[in-house]
Structures are given as C-alpha cells and as structure tokens.
mmCIF file of C-alpha atoms and ligand atoms in Angstrom:
data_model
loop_
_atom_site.group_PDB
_atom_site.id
_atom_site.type_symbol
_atom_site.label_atom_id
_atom_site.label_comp_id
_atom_site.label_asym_id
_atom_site.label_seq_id
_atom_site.Cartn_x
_atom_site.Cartn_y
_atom_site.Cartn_z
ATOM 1 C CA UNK A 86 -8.865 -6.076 8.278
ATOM 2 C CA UNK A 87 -12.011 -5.816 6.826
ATOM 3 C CA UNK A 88 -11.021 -8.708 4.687
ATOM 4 C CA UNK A 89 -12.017 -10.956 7.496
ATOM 5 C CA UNK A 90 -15.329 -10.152 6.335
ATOM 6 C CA UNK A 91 -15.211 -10.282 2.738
ATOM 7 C CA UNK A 92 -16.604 -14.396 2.992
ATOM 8 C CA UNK A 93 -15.782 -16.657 0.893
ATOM 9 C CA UNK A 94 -16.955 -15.114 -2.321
ATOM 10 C CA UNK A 95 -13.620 -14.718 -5.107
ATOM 11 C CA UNK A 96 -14.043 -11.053 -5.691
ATOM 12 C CA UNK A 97 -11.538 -9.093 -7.614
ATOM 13 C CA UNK A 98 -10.068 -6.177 -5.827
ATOM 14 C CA UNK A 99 -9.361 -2.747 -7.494
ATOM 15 C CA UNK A 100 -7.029 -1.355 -4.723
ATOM 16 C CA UNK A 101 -5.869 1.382 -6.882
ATOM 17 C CA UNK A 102 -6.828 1.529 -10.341
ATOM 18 C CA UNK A 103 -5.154 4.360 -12.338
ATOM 19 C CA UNK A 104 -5.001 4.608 -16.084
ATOM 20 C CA UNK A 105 -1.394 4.652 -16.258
ATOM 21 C CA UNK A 106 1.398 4.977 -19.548
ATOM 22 C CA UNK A 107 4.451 4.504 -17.263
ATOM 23 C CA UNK A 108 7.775 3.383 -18.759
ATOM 24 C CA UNK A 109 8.685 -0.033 -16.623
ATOM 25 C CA UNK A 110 12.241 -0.845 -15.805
ATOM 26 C CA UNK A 111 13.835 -4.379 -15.052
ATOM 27 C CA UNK A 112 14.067 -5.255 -11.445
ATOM 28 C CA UNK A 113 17.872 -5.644 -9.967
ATOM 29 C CA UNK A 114 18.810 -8.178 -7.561
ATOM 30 C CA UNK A 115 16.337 -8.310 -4.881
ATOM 31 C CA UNK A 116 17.964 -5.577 -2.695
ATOM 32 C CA UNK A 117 19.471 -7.069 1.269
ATOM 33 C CA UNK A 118 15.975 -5.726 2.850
ATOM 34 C CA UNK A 119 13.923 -7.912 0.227
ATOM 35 C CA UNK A 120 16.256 -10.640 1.090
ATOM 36 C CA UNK A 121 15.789 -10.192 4.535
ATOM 37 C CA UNK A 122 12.409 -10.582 4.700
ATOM 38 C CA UNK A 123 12.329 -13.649 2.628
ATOM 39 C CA UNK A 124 10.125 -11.968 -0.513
ATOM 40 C CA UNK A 125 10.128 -15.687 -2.597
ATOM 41 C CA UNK A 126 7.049 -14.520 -3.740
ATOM 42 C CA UNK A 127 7.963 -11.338 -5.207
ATOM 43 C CA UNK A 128 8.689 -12.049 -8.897
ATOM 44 C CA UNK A 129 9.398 -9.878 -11.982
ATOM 45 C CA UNK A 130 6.265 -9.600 -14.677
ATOM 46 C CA UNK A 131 8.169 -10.725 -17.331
ATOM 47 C CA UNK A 132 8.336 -14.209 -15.517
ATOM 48 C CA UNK A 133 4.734 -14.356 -15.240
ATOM 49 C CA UNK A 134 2.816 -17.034 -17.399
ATOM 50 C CA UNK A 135 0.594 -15.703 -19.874
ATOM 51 C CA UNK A 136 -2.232 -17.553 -18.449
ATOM 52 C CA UNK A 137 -3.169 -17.804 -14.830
ATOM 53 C CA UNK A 138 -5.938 -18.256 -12.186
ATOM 54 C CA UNK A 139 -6.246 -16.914 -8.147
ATOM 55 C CA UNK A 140 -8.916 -17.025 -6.141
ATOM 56 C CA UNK A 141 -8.372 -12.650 -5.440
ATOM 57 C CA UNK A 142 -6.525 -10.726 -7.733
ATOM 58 C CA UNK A 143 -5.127 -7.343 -6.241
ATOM 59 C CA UNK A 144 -4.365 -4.477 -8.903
ATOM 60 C CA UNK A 145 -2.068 -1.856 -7.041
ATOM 61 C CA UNK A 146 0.529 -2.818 -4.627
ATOM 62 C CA UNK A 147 -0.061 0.473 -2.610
ATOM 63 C CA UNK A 148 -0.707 1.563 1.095
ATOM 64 C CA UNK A 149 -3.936 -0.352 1.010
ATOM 65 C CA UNK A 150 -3.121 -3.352 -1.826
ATOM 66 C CA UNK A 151 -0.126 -4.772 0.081
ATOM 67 C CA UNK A 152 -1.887 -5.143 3.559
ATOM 68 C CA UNK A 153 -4.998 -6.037 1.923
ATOM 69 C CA UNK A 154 -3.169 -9.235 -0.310
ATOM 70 C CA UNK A 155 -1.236 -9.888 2.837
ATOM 71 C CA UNK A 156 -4.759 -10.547 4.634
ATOM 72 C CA UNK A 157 -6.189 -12.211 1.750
ATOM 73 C CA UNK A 158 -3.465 -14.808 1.408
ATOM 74 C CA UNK A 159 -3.907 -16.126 5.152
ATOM 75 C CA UNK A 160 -7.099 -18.335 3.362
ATOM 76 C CA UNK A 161 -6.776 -17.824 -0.067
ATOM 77 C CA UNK A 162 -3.973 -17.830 -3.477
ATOM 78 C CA UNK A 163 -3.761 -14.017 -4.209
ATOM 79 C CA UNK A 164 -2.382 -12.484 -6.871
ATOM 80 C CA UNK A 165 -1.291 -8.622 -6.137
ATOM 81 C CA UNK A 166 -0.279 -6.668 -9.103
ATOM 82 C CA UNK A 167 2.253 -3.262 -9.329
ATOM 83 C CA UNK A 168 3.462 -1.544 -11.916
ATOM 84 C CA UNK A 169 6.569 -0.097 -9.866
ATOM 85 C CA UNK A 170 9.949 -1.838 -8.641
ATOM 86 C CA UNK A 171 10.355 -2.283 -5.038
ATOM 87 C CA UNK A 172 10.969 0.590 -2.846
ATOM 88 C CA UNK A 173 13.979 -1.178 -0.911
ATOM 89 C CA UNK A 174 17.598 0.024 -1.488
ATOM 90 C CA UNK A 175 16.576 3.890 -2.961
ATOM 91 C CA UNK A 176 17.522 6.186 -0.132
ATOM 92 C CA UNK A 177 14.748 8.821 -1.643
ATOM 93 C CA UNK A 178 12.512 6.479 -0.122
ATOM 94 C CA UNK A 179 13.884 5.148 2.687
ATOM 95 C CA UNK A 180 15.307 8.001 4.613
ATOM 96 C CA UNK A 181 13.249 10.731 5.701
ATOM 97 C CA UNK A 182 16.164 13.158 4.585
ATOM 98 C CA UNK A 183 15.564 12.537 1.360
ATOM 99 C CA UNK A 184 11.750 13.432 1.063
ATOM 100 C CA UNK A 185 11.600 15.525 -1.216
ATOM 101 C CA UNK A 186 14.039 14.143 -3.666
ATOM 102 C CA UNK A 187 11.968 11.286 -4.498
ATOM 103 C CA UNK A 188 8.913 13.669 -5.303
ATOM 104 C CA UNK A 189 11.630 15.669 -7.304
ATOM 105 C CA UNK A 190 13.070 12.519 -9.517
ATOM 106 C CA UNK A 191 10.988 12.586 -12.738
ATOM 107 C CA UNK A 192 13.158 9.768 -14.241
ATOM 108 C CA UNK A 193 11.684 6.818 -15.648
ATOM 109 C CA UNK A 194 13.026 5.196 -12.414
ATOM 110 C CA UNK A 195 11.316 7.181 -10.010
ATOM 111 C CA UNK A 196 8.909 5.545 -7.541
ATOM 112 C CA UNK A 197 7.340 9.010 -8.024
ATOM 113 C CA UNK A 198 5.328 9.705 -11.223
ATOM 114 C CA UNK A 199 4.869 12.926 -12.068
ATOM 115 C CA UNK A 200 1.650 14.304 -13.647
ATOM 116 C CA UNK A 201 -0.559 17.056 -14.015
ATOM 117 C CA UNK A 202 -3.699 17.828 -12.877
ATOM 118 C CA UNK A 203 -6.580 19.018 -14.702
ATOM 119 C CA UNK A 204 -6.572 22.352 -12.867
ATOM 120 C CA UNK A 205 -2.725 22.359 -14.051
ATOM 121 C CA UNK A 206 -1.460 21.782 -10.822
ATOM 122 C CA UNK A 207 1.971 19.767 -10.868
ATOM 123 C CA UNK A 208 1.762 16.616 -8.574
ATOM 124 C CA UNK A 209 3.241 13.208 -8.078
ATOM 125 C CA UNK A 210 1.889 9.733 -7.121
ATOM 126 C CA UNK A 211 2.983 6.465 -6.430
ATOM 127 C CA UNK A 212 4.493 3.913 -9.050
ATOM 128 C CA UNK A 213 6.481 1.354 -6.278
ATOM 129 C CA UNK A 214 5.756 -1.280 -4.082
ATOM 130 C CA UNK A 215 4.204 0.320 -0.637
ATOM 131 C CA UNK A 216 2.777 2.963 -3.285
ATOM 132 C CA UNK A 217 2.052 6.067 -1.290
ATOM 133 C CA UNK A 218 3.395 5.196 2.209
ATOM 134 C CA UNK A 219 7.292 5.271 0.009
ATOM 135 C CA UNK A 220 6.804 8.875 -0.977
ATOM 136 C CA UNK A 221 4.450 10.399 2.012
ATOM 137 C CA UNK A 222 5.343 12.481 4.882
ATOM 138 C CA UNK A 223 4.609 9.761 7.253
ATOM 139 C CA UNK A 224 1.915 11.244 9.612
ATOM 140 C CA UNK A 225 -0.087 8.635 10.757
ATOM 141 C CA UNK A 226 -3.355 9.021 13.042
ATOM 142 C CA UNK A 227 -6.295 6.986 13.765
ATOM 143 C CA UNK A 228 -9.744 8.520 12.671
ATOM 144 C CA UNK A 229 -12.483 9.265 14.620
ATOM 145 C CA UNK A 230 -14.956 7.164 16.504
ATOM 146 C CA UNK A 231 -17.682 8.950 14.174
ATOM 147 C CA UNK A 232 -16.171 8.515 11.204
ATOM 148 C CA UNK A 233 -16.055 4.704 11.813
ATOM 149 C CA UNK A 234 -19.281 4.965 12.906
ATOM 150 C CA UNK A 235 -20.558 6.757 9.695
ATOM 151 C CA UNK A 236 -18.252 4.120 7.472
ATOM 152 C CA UNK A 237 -20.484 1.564 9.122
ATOM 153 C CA UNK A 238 -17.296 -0.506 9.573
ATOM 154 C CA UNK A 239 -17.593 -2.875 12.531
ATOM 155 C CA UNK A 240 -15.427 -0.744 15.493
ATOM 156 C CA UNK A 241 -13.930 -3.654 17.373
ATOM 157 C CA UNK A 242 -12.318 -4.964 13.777
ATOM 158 C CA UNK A 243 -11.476 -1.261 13.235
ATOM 159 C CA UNK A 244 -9.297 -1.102 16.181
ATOM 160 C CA UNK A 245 -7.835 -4.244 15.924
ATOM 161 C CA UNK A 246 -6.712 -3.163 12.303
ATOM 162 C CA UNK A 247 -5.061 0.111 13.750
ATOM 163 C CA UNK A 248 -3.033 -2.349 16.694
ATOM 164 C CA UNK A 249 -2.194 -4.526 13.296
ATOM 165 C CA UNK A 250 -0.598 -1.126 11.435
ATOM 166 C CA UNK A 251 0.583 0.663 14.289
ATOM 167 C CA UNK A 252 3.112 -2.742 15.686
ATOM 168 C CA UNK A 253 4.638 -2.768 11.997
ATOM 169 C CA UNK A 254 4.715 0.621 10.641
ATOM 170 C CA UNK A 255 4.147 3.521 13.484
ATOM 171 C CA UNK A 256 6.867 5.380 16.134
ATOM 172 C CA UNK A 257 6.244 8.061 18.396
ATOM 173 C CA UNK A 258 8.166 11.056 16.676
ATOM 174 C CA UNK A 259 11.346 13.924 18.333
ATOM 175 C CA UNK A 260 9.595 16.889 18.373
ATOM 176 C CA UNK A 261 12.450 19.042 17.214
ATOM 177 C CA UNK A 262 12.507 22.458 17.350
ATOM 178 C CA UNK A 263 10.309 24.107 14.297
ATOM 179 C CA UNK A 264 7.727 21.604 15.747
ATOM 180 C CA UNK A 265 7.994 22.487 18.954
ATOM 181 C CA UNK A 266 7.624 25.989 17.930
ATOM 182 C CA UNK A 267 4.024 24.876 15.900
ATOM 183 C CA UNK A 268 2.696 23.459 18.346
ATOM 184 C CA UNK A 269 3.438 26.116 20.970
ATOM 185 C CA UNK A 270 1.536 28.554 18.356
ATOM 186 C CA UNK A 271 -0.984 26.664 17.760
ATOM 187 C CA UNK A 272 -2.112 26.179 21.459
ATOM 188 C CA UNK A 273 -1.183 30.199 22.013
ATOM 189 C CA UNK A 274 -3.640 30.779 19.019
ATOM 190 C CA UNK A 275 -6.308 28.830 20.858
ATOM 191 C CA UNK A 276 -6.388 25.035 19.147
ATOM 192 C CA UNK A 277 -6.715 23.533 22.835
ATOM 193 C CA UNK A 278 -6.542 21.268 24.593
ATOM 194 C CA UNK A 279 -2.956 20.019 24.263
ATOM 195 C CA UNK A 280 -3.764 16.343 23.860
ATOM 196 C CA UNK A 281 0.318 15.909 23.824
ATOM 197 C CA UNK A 282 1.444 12.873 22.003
ATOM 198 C CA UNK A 283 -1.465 10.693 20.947
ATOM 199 C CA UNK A 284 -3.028 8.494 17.763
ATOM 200 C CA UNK A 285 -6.537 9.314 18.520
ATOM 201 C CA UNK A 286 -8.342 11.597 15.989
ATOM 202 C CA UNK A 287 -9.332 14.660 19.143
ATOM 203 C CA UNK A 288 -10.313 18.084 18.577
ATOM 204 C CA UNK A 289 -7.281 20.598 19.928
ATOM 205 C CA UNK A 290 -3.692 19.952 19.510
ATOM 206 C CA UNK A 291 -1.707 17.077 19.491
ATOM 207 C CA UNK A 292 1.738 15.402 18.338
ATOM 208 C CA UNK A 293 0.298 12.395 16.311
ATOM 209 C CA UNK A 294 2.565 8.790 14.982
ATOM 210 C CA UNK A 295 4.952 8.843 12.495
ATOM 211 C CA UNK A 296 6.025 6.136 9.850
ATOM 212 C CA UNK A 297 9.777 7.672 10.010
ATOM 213 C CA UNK A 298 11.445 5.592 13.232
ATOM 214 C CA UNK A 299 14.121 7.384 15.199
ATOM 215 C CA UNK A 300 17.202 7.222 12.948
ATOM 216 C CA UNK A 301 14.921 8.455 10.057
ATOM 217 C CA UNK A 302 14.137 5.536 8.143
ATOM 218 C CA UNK A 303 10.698 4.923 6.455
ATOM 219 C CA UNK A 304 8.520 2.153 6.909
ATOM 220 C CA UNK A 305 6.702 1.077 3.986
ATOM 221 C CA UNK A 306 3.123 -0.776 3.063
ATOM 222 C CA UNK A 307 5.265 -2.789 1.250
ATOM 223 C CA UNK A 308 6.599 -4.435 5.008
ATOM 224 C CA UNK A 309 3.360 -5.688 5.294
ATOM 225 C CA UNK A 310 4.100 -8.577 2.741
ATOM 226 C CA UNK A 311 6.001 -9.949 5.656
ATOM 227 C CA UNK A 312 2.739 -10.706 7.107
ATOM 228 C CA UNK A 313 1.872 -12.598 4.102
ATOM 229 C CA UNK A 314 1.445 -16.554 3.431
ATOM 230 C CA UNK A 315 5.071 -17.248 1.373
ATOM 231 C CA UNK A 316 2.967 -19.887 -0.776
ATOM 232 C CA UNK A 317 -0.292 -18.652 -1.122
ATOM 233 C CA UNK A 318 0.875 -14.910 -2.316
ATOM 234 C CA UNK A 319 2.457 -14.169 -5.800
ATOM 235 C CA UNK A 320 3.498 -10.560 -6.482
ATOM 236 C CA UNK A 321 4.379 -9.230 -10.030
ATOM 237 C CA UNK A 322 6.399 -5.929 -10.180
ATOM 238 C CA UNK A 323 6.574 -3.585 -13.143
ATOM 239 C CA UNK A 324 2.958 -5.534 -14.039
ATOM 240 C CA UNK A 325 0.818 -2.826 -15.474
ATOM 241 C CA UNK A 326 -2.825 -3.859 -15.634
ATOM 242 C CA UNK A 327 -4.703 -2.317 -18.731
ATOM 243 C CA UNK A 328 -7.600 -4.019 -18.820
ATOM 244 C CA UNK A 329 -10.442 -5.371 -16.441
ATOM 245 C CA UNK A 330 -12.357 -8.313 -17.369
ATOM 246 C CA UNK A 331 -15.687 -7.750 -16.796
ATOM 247 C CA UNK A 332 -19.461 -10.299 -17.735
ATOM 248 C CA UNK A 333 -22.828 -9.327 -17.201
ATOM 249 C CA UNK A 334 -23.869 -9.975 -13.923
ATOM 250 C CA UNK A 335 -27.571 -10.590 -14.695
ATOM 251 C CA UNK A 336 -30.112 -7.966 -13.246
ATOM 252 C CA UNK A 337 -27.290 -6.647 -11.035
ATOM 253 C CA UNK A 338 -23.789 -5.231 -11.870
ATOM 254 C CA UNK A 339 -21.494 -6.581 -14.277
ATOM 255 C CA UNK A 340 -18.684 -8.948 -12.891
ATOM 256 C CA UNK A 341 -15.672 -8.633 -13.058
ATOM 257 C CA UNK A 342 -13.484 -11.953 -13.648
ATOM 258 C CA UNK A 343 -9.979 -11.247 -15.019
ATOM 259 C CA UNK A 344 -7.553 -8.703 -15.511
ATOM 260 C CA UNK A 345 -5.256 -7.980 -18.572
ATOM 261 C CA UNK A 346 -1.440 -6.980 -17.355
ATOM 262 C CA UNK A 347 1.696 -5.693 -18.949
ATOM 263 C CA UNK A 348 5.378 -6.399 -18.116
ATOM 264 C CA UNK A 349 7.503 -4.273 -18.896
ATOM 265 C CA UNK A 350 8.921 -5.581 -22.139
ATOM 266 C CA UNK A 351 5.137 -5.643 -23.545
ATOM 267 C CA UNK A 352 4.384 -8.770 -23.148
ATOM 268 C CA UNK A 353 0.377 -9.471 -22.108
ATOM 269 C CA UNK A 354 -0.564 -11.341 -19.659
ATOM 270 C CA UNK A 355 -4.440 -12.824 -18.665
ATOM 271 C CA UNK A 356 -5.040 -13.494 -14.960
ATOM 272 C CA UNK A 357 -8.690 -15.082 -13.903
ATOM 273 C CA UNK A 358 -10.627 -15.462 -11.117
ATOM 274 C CA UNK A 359 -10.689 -19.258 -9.959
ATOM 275 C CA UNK A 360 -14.350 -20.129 -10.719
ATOM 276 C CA UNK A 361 -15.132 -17.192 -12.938
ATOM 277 C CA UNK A 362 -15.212 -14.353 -10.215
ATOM 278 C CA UNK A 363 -18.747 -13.588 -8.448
ATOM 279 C CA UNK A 364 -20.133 -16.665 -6.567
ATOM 280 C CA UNK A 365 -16.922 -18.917 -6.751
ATOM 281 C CA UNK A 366 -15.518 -20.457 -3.744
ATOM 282 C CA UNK A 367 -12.029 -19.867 -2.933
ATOM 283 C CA UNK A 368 -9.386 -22.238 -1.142
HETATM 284 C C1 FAD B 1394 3.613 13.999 -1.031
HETATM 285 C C2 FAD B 1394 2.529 13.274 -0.279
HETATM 286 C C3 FAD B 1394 2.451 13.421 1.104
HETATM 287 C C4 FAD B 1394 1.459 12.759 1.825
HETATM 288 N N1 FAD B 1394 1.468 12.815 3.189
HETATM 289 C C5 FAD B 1394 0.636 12.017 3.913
HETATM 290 C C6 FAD B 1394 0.765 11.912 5.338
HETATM 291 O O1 FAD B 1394 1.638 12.526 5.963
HETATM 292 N N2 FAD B 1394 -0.107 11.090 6.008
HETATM 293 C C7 FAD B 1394 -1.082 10.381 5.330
HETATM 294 O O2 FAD B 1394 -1.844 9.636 5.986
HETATM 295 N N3 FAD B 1394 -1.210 10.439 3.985
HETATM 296 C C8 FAD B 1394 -0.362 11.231 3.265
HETATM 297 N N4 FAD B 1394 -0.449 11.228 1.885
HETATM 298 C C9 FAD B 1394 -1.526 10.455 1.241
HETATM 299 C C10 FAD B 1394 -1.300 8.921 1.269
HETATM 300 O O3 FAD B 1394 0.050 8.612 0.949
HETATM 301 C C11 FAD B 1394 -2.270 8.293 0.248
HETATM 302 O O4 FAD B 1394 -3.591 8.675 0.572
HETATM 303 C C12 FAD B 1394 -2.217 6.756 0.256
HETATM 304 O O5 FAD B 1394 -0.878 6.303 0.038
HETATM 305 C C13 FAD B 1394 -3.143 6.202 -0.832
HETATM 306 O O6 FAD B 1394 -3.127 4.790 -0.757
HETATM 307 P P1 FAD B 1394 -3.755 3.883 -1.916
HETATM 308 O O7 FAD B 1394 -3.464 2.467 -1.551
HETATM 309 O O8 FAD B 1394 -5.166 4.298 -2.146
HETATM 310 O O9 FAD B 1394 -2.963 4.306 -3.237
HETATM 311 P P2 FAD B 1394 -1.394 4.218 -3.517
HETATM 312 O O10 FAD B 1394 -0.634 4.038 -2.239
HETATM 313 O O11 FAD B 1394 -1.042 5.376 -4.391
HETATM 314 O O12 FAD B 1394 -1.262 2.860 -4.309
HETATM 315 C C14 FAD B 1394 -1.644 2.704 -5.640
HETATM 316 C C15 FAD B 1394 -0.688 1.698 -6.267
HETATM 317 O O13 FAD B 1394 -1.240 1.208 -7.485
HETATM 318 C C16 FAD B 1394 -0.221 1.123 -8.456
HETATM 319 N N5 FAD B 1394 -0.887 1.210 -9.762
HETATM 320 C C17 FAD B 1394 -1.553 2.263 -10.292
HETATM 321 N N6 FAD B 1394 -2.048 1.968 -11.493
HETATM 322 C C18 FAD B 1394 -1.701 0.685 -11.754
HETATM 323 C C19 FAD B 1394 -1.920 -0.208 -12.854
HETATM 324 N N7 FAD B 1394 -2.615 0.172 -13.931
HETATM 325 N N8 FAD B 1394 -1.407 -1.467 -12.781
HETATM 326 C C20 FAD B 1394 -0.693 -1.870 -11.682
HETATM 327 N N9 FAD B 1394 -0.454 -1.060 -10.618
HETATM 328 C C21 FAD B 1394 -0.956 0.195 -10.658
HETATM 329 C C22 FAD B 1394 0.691 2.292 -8.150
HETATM 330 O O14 FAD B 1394 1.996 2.104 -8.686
HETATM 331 C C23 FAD B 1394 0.669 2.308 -6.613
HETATM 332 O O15 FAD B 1394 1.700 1.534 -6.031
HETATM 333 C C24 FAD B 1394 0.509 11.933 1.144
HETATM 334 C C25 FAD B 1394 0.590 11.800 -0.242
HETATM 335 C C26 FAD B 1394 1.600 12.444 -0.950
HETATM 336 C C27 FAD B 1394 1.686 12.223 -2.448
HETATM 337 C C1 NAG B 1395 16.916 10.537 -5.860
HETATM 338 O O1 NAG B 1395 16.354 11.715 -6.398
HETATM 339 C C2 NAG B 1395 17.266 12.513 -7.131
HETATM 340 C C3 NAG B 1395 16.629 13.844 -7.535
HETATM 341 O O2 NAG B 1395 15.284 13.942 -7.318
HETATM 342 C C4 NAG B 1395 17.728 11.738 -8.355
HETATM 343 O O3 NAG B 1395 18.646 12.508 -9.115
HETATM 344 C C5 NAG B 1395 18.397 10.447 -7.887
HETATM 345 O O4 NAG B 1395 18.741 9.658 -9.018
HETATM 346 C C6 NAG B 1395 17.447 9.649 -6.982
HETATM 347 N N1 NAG B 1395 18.154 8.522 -6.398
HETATM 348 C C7 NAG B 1395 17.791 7.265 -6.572
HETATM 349 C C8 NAG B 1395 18.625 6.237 -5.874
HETATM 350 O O5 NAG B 1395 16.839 6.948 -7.257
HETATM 351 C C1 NAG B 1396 -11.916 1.500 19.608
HETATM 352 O O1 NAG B 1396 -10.877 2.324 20.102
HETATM 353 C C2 NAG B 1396 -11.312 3.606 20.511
HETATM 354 C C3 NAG B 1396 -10.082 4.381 20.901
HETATM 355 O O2 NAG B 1396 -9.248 4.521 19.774
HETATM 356 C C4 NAG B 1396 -12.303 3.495 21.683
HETATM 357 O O3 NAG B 1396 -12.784 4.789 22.033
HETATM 358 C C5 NAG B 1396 -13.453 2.631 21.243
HETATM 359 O O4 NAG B 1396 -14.302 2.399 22.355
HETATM 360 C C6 NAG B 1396 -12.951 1.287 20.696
HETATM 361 N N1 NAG B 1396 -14.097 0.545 20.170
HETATM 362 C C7 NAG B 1396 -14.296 -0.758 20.401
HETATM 363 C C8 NAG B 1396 -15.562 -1.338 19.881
HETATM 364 O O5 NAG B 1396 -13.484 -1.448 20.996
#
C-alpha cells in the first residue's frame, strides 16, 4: 500500500467524500461473519464520544477506505468513518445471485443508494461497509505496467499491493456458457491473442479474476479489516461526516484537521487530528 509511504505526517484521508442526505438505520447484532472475524472495533456512531482525537481519520469505509485504515492502523490509531451498516448477513450482497437486487432495493436499508445523475441518468452507489466492492460485478484485473508508470507509483510496492488484494479477495472464475460464447466471439471478431485466464492488463482477449469465489459468494473491502490492528482501529457505522475541518495552511493549502460526523439519531460528533493535522507526529 502506498500508505507505507505516506511518513509519519497525521494527514486526514478523504477516501470517498460524497455530500450525502441518507436516512441511517441502527445496526443489529453483529451478524456470525462479523463475529467471526473478531470486528471489536467495529462500533455503532451513536456510541461514539462527542469529542475525539486519531492520528488518521478515514471518511468512507469503501473499496479503498477499508484497506487503506487497515494499513494505516499497523503504526498508527485510525479512525475510519461510514455512513452504511455492514454488508454481512444481506444475501443481495453476498451472493452473486442476487446482484441485481441489491442495486434494485431503494429502501432506506439498502447498501445501495439510489440517485440521479445530472444528465438524468438513474444510478446507484455505495452506502455499506466494503462500499462498492458489496454492490459491483466483481471483475477484478491488474492495470497496466504504463499506467503505473504514468501514476508515478513506485512498481515493486504496486505489485506487492495487487499479491496483498488478490490472497484476500480474488478467484479464478467458471467460464459458463454465455461466457464462453463471448469470448469465442470476441477472438472470431479479431480481439487476439487469447491471453486465456490471466490478471494482467494485455491487449487481446482474456478471462480476468473475479471477487465472486466458486459457490458464488462475494468478497468484500470490508474483509480487509481483518488485516487490521484490533486496538489501534476504531470504525463507526451509520457515521455520516458533514463537515471537514479545515485552517490555513500558510502560503500553501489550507489544512485540514478534523471532521464533523453524524450518527444516525443526529447526534454530532467532532473527531481531530492528534497534533492538529499537517506536521504532527503520529504513534
Ligand atoms: C453496479 C456497479 C458495477 C461495477 N462493476 C465493477 C467491476 O466489475 N469491477 C470493478 O473493478 N469496478 C466495478 N465498479 C466500480 C467500483 O465498484 C468502484 O470504482 C469502487 O468501488 C470505488 O471505490 P471507492 O473506495 O472510491 O468508493 P466506494 O467504494 O463507493 O466507497 C465510498 C464509501 O464512502 C461512504 N461515504 C460516502 N459519503 C460519506 C459520508 N459523507 N460520510 C461517511 N461515509 C460516506 C459510502 O457509504 C461508501 O461506503 C462497479 C460499480 C457499480 C456501481
Ligand atoms: C434485497 O433486495 C430486494 C429487492 O431489491 C428487497 O426487497 C429485499 O428487502 C432485499 N433484501 C435484504 C436482505 O435487504
Ligand atoms: C510488477 O509485475 C508486473 C507483472 O504484473 C511485471 O511485469 C513487472 O516487472 C513487475 N514490476 C516490478 C518492479 O517488480
């Protein structure tokens, strides 16, 4: 993870930051997966203090905010921040038969929020723990040598990063028969080679990783927490952040130093950077 690189500078992190109205619902139990992996951290909002301090605070507990505060907490307290419930025990989420329910569900309850788009085009996005990777269709690939190149990420940390994802989250998929039939077309229409099954971003056709294992069932961002220090993580669900914090940062950029949350019976909450964000250390 890049977060190996990110020094010991508090920072806050803006994983996802999208102005959001949702309606928040109470968390049940913590479901037999939750329990299974030993989520301590994972707390409701409404149990959060109305005053706290972290060294990183994450807003978004999406595809990128849960491996990202997983990383983080290895060296540092981390605070990572979701407005949605978590995405264990919903079958629209965990079994690839049930795609396209979850997309359909525009209840309250949905880990699916449905919105429109300026253009007026109906769409959905995330509001769960594991944000996109719950609702998705799962295709995973790795991108190009150039692309990582052009990112100016540093390669070797790059691949290591893919090994980290692919362990935890990606399968090799069936190839059933309407794929089977695509992909015949596609290399009868020309798109060769046929680089067969492979995660490596190549020009032609190829079968590429899924994040649906064999009997169908998805694996989430939100698995990543596993990964996670138990003591120095603390997650809030149904925490909906409505406000950044930021100060002037002199000549350069302002800084940001705190967030404002929501739970989800209105109560605010103030979270700060340890130090006052910018040049404090962390640990
Ligand atoms: C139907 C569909 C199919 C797709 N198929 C694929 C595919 O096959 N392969 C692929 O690679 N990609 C696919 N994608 C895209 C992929 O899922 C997204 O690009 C990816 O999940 C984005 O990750 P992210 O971390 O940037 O955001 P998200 O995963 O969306 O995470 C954002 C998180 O922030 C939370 N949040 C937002 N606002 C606030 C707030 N104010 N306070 C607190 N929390 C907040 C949200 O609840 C959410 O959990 C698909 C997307 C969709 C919708
Ligand atoms: C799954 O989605 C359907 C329709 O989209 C909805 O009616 C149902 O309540 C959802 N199930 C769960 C467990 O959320
Ligand atoms: C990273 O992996 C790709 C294959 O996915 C390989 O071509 C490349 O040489 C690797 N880069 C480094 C620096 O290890």
């Amino acid at each position: 993870m890049s977060a190996a690189h990110m020094g010991r500078a508090a920072a806050l992190i803006l994983a996802t930051l999208l102005a959001s109205s949702c309606v928040s619902v109470s968390v049940t139990v913590a479901s037999k997966e939750a329990r299974r992996y030993n989520f301590r951290f994972v707390r409701h909002a409404r149990d959060a203090p109305a005053v706290s301090y972290y060294n990183y605070i994450v807003v978004g507990g999406g595809t990128a905010g849960c491996p990202l505060a997983a990383t983080l907490s290895e060296h540092s307290r981390v605070l990572l921040l979701e407005r949605g419930g978590l995405p264990y025990g919903n079958r629209n989420v965990s079994s690839e038969y049930h795609f396209a329910d979850a997309l359909a569900d525009t209840s309250p309850l949905s880990p699916a929020q449905r919105f429109v788009s300026e253009d007026g085009v109906v769409n959905a996005r995330a509001r769960v723990l594991g944000g996109g990777s719950c609702l998705n269709a799962g295709f995973y690939t790795r991108a190009s040598a150039g692309y990582v190149r052009a990112a100016g990420w540093d390669a070797r940390l790059v691949n290591a990063s893919y090994r980290w994802v692919e362990r935890a989250l990606v399968f090799r998929p069936g190839v059933p028969r309407w794929q089977r039939a695509l992909h015949a077309g596609l290399l009868e229409a020309g798109v060769t080679p046929d680089n067969g099954y492979t995660l490596e971003h190549l020009p032609g056709t190829k079968i590429g990783g899924t994040i649906f294992d064999r009997r169908g069932r998805r694996h989430t961002a939100a698995d990543f927490l596993r990964r996670a220090h138990p003591r120095r993580l603390t997650v809030f669900l149904h925490a909906t952040v409505s406000r950044v914090l930021f100060r002037p940062g002199g000549k350069k950029k302002p800084v940001a130093y705190g967030v404002v949350f929501t739970d989800s019976v209105g109560g605010e909450h103030h979270v700060y950077l340890r130090g006052g964000g910018g040049a404090a250390r962390t640990r």
